CSV table of C-alpha atoms and ligand atoms in Angstrom, one decimal:
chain,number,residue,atom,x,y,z
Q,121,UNK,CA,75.1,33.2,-10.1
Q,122,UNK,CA,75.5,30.8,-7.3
Q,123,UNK,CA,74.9,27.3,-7.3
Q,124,UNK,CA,74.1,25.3,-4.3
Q,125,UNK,CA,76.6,23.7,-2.3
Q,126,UNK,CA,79.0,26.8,-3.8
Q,127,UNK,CA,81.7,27.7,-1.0
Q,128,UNK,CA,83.5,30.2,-2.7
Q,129,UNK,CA,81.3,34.2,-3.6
Q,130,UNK,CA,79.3,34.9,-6.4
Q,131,UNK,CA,80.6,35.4,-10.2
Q,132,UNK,CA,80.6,39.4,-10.7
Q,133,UNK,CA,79.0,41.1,-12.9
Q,134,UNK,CA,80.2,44.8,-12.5
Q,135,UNK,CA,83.6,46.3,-11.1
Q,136,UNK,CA,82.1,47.3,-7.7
Q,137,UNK,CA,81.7,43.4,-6.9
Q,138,UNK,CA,85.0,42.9,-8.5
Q,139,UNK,CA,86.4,45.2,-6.2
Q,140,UNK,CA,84.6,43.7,-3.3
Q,141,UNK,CA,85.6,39.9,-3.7
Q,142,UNK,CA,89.0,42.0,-3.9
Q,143,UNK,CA,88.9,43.9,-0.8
Q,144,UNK,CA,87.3,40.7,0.7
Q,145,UNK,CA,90.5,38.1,0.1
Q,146,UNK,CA,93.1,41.1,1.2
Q,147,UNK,CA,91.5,41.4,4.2
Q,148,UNK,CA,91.2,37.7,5.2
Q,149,UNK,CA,94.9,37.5,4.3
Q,150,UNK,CA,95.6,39.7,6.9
Q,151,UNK,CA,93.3,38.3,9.2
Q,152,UNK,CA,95.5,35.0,8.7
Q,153,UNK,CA,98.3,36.6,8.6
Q,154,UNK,CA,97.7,37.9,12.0
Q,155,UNK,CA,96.1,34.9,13.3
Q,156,UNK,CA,99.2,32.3,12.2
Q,157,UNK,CA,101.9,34.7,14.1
Q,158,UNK,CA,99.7,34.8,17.1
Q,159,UNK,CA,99.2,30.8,17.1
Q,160,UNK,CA,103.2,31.1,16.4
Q,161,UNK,CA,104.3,33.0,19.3
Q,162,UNK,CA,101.6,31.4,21.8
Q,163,UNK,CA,103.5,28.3,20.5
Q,164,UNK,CA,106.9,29.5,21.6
Q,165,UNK,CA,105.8,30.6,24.8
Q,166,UNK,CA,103.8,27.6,26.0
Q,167,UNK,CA,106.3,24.9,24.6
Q,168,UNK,CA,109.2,26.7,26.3
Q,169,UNK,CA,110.6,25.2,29.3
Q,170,UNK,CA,113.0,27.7,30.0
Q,171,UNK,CA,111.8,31.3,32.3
Q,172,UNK,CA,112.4,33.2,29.3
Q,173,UNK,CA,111.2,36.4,30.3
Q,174,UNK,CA,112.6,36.3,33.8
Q,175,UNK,CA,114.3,39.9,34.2
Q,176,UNK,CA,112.5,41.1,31.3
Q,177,UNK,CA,110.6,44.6,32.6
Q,178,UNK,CA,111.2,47.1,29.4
Q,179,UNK,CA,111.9,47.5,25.9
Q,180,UNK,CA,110.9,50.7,24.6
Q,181,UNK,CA,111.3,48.9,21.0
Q,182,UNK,CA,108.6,46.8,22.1
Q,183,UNK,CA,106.1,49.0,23.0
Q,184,UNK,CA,106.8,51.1,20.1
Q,185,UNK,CA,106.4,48.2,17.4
Q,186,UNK,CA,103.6,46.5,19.0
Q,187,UNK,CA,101.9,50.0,18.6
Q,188,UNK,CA,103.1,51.0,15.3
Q,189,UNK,CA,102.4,47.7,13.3
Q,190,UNK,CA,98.7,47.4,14.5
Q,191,UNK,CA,98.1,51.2,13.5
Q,192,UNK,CA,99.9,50.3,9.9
Q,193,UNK,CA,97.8,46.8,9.4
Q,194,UNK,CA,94.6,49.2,10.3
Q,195,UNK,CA,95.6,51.8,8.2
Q,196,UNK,CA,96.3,49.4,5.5
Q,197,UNK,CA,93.1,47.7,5.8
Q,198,UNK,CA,91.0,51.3,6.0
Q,199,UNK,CA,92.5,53.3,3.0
Q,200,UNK,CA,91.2,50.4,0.0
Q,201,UNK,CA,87.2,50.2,2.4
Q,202,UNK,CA,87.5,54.0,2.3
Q,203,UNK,CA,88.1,53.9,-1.5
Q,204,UNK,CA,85.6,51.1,-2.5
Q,205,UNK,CA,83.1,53.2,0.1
Q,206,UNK,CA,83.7,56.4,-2.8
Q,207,UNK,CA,83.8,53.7,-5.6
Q,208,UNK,CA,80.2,52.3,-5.2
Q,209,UNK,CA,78.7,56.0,-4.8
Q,210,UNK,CA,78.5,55.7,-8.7
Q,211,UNK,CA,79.0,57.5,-11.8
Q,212,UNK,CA,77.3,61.0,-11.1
Q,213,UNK,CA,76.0,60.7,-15.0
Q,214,UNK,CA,73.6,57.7,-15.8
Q,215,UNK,CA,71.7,56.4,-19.3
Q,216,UNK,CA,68.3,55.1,-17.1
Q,217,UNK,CA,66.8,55.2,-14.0
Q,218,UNK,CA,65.0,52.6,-12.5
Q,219,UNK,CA,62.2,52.8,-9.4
Q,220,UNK,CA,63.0,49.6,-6.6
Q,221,UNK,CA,60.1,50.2,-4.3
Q,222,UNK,CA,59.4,47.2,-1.8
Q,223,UNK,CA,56.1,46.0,-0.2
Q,224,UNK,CA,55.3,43.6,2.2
Q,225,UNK,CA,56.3,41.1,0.7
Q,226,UNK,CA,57.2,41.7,-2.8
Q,227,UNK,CA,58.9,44.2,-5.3
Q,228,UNK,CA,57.5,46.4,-7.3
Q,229,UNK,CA,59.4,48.6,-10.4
Q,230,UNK,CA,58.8,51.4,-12.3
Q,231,UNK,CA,60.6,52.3,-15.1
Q,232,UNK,CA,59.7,55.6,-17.1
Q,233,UNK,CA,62.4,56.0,-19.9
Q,234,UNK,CA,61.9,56.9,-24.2
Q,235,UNK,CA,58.1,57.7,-23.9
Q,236,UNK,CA,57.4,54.6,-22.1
Q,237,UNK,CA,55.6,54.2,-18.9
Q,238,UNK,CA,56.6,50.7,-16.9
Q,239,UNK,CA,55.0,49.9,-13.7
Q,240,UNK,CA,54.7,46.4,-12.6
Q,241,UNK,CA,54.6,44.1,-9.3
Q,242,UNK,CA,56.9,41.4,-9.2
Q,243,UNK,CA,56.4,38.3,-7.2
Q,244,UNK,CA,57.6,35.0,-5.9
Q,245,UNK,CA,57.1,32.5,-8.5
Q,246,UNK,CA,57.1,29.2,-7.0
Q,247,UNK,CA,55.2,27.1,-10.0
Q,248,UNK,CA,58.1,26.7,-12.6
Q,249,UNK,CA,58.9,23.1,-12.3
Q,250,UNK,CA,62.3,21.9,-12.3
Q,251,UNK,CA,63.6,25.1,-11.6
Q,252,UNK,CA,67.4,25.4,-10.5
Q,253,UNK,CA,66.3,29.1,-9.0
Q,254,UNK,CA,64.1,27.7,-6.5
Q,255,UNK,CA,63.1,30.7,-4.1
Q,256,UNK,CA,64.5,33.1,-6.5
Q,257,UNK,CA,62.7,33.3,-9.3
Q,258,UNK,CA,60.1,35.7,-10.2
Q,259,UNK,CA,56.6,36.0,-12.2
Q,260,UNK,CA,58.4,39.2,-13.3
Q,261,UNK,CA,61.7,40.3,-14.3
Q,262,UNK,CA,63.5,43.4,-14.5
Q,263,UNK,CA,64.5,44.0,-18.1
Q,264,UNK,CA,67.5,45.7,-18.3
Q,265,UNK,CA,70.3,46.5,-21.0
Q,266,UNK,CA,74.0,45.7,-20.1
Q,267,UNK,CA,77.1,48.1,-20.4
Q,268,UNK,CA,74.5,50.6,-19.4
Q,269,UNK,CA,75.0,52.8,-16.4
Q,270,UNK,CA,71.8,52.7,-14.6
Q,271,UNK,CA,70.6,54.5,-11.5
Q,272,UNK,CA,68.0,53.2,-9.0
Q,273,UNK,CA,66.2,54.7,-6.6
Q,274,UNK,CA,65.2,52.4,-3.9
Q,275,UNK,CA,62.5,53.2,-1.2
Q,276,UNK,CA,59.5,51.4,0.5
Q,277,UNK,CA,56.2,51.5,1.2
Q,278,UNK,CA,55.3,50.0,4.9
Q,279,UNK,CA,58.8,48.9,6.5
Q,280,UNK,CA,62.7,48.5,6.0
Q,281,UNK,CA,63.5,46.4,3.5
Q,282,UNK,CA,67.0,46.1,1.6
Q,283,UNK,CA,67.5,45.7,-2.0
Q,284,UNK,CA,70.8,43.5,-2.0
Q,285,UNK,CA,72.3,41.6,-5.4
Q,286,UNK,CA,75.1,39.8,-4.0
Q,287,UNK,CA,76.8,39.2,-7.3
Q,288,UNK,CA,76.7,43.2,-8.1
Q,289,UNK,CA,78.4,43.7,-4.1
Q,290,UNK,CA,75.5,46.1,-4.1
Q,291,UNK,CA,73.2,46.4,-0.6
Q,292,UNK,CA,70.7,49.3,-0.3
Q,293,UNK,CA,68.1,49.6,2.3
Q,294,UNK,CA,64.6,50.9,1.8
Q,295,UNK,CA,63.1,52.7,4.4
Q,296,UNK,CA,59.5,54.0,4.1
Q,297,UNK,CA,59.6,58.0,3.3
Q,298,UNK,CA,63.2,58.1,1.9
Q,299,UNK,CA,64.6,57.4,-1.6
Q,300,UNK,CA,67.6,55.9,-1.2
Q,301,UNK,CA,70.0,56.1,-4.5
Q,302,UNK,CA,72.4,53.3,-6.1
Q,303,UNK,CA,74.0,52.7,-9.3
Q,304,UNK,CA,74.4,49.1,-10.9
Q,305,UNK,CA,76.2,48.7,-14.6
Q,306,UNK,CA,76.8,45.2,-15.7
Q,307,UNK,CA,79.7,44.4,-18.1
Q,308,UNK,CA,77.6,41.0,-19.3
Q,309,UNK,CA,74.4,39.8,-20.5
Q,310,UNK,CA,73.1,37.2,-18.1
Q,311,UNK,CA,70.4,36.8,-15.1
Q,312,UNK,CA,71.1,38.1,-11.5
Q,313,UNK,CA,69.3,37.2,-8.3
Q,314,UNK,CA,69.0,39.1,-4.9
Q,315,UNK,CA,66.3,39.3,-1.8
Q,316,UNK,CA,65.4,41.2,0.2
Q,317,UNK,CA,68.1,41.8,3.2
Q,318,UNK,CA,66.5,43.1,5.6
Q,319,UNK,CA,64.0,41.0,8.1
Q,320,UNK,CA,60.6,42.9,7.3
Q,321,UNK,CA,58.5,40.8,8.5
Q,322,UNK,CA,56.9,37.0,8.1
Q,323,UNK,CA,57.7,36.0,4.1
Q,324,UNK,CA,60.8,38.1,4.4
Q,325,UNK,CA,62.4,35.2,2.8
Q,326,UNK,CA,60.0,34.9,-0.3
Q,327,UNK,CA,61.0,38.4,-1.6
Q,328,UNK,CA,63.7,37.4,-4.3
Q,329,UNK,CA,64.5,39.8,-6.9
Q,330,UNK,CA,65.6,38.7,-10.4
Q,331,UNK,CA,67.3,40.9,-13.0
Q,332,UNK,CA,67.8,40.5,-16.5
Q,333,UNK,CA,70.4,42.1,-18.4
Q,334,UNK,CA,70.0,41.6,-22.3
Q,335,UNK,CA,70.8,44.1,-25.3
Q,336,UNK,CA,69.2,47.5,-26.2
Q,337,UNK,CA,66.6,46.2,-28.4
Q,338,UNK,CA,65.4,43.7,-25.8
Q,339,UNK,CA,65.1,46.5,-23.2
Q,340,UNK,CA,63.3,48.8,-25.5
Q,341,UNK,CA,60.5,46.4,-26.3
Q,342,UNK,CA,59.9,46.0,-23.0
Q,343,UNK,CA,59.4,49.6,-22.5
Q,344,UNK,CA,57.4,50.9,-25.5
Q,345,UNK,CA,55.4,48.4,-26.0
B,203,LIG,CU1,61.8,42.9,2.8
């Protein structure tokens, strides 16, 4: 996760972020790119003491390239978004299936998997002292095994809310009356931390939500018992 003071993104934990912190540095090297021959040329222009486009009216070449090499640098840009668009649809096959359902202003989760019938609310938890999650941590986590495709179903109860985990590249919004679905699988063991993304109302900002992954057995205790 992020510490504070971090400038660079989030460590990822699944191949959708991966791809996204991918995507993310191709297309600021374009950007760049683009910016640098601009700053370039306005250079040449401006520092130039001679007329140099006196008797310059037409240049078919011109107008052809200036047309051609925006359309490839869009195209070029569009075809990997596209892609990563498909890519964090999800498996069409999962292992679990998880409930995200937010409230003013909380989560809650239900779980029903192997028998076992998980339902619980999960709050702000602002009395650990010490803490280095300040803001983010939770009275209760999600447990949840890693290298484990698992689908959730997000939705809400009152208002939009968004279920965002920056370190997954995953943003979902919950709207009241609609199930929206998502599919998260993390390669690692190791605590992730989200909030809610979308302004819902007054403690929008005291939302967080905090994710576990750990192993099977973990994950199982949690449910049957
Ligand atoms: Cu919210």
């Amino acid at each position: 996760m992020t510490m504070y003071n971090s400038l660079l993104l989030q460590d990822t934990y699944n191949n959708v972020g991966t791809e996204v912190l991918l995507f993310h540095d191709y297309s600021l090297m374009v950007l760049m790119l683009i910016l640098v021959m601009f700053l370039f040329f306005m250079k040449i222009v401006f520092k130039s003491t001679k007329f140099m486009l006196k008797g310059y009216y037409s240049s078919e070449l011109l107008e052809f390239s200036w047309t051609l090499v925006p359309g490839l640098l869009l195209i070029s840009l569009g075809v990997p978004s596209l892609f990563l668009m498909y890519f964090m649809e999800g498996a069409t096959k999962y292992d679990l299936t998880m409930k995200a359902i937010g409230h003013q202003w909380y989560w809650s989760y239900e779980i029903n998997e192997f028998g076992g019938e998980l339902a619980f609310d999960s709050y702000m938890n602002n009395e650990i002292q010490n803490s280095t999650y300040r803001l983010l941590d939770v009275d209760q986590h999600v447990e949840l095994p890693y290298m484990t495709k698992v689908r959730v179903l997000v939705s809400s109860t009152d208002v939009l809310h968004a279920w965002a985990l920056p370190s997954m590249g995953i943003k979902v919004d919950a709207c009241p009356g609609r199930l929206n679905l998502l599919s998260i699988y993390s390669f690692r063991p190791g605590s992730i931390f989200g909030q809610c993304s979308e302004i819902c109302g007054v403690n929008h900002s005291f939302m967080p939500i905090h994710l576990e992954f750990s192993d099977w057995n973990n994950f199982l205790k949690g449910i049957v018992t």
